[in-house]
Short mmCIF file of C-alpha atoms in Angstrom, two decimals:
data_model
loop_
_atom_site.label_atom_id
_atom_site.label_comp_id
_atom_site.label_asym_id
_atom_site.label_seq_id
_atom_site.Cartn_x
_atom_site.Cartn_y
_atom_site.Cartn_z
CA UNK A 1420 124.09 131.27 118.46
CA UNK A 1421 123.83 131.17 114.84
CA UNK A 1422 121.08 129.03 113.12
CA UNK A 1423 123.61 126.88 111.45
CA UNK A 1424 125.09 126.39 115.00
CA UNK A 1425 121.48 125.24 115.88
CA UNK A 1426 120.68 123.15 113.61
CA UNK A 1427 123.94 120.94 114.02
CA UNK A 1428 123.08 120.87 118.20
CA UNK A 1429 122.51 117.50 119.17
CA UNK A 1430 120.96 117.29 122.35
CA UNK A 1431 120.74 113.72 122.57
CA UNK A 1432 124.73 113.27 122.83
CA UNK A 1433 126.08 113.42 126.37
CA UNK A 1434 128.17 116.25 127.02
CA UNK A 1435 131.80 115.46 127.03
CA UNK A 1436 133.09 115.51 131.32
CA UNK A 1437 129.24 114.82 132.37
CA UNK A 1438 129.09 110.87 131.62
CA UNK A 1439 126.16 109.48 129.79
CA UNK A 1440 122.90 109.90 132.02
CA UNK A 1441 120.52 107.23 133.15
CA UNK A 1442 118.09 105.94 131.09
CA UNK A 1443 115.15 106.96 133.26
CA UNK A 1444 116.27 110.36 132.04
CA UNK A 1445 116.77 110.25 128.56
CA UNK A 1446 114.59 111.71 126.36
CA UNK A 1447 112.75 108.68 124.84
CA UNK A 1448 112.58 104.98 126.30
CA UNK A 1449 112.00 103.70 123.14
CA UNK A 1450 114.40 102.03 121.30
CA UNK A 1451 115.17 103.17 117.44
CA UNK A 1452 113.23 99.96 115.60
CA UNK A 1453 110.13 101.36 117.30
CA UNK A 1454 109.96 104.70 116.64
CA UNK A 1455 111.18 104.38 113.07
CA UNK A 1456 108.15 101.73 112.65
CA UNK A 1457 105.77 104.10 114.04
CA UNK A 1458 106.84 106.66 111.97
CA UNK A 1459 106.88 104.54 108.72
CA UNK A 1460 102.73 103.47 110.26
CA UNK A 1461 102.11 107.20 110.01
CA UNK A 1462 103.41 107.85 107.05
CA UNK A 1463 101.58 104.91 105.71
CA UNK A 1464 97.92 105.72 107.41
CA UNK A 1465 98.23 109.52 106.43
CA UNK A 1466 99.18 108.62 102.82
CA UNK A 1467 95.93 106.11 102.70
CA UNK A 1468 93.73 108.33 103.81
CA UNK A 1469 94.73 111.03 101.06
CA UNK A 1470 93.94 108.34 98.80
CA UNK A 1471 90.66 107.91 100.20
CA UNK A 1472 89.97 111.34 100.52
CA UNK A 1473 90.99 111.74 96.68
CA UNK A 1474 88.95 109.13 95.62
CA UNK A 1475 86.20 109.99 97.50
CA UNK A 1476 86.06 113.33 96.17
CA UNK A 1477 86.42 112.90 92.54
CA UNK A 1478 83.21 110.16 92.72
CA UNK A 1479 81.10 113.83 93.25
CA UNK A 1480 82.23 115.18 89.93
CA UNK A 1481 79.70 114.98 87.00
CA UNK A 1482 81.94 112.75 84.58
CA UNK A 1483 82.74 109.67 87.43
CA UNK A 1484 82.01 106.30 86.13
CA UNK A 1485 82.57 104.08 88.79
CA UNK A 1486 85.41 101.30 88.41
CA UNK A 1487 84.56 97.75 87.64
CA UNK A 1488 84.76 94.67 89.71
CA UNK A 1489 86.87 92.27 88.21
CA UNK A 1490 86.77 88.37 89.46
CA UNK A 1491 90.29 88.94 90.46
CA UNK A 1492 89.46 91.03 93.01
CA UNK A 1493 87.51 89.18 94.43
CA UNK A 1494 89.98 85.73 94.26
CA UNK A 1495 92.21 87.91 95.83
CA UNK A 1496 90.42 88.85 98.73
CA UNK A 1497 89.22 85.14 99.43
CA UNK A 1498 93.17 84.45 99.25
CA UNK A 1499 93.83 87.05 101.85
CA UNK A 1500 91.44 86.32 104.06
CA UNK A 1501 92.53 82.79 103.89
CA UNK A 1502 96.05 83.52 104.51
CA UNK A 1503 95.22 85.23 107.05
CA UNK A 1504 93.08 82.83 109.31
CA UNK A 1505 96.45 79.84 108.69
CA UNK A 1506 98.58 83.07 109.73
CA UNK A 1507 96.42 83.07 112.61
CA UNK A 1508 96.33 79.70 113.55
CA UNK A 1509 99.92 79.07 113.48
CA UNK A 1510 100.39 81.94 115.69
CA UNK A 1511 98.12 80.40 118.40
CA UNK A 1512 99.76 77.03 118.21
CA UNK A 1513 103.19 78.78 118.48
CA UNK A 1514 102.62 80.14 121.72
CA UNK A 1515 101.14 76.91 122.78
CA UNK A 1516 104.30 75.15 121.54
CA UNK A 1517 102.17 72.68 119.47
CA UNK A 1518 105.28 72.02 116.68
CA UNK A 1519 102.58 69.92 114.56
CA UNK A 1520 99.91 72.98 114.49
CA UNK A 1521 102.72 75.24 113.01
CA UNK A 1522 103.74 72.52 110.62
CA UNK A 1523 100.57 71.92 109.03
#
């Protein structure tokens, strides 16, 4: 078998005569969305940490001058964490089924 021949193989395709096979014996349970957001988490966590590593590594060097703080970071931060918490509340009254917790 060639490698092009390999390469185009896909295993996951039910063989034509066989029928498809049970889903306790596929290869994966889970369903496309969750993989591909997994993946995309990866991605996203390995690319962050790069970042981190990177930054982290050119603060030892002897011409670093560390970044200021602005204000806005710090308005932005207060706005996030504020967000969040009314995020978080309207998700608890959501499962209660309290209509007037979400709405406010």
């Amino acid at each position: 078998m060639g490698i092009f021949q390999l390469l185009m193989e896909k295993p996951w395709l039910p063989v034509e005569g066989e029928g498809e096979e049970p889903a306790e014996q596929r290869a994966s349970s889970m369903e496309s969305p969750h993989v591909g957001l997994r993946v995309f988490l990866a991605v996203a966590t390995v690319l962050f940490t790069l970042f981190l590593v990177v930054y982290v590594e050119r603060m030892t060097f002897p011409d670093w001058r560390p970044l200021s703080e602005p204000w806005v970071l710090w308005l932005n931060t207060l706005v996030l964490i504020i967000s969040s918490a009314g995020f978080h509340w309207a998700s608890v009254n959501a499962e209660r089924g309290d209509l007037e917790g979400i709405k406010t």
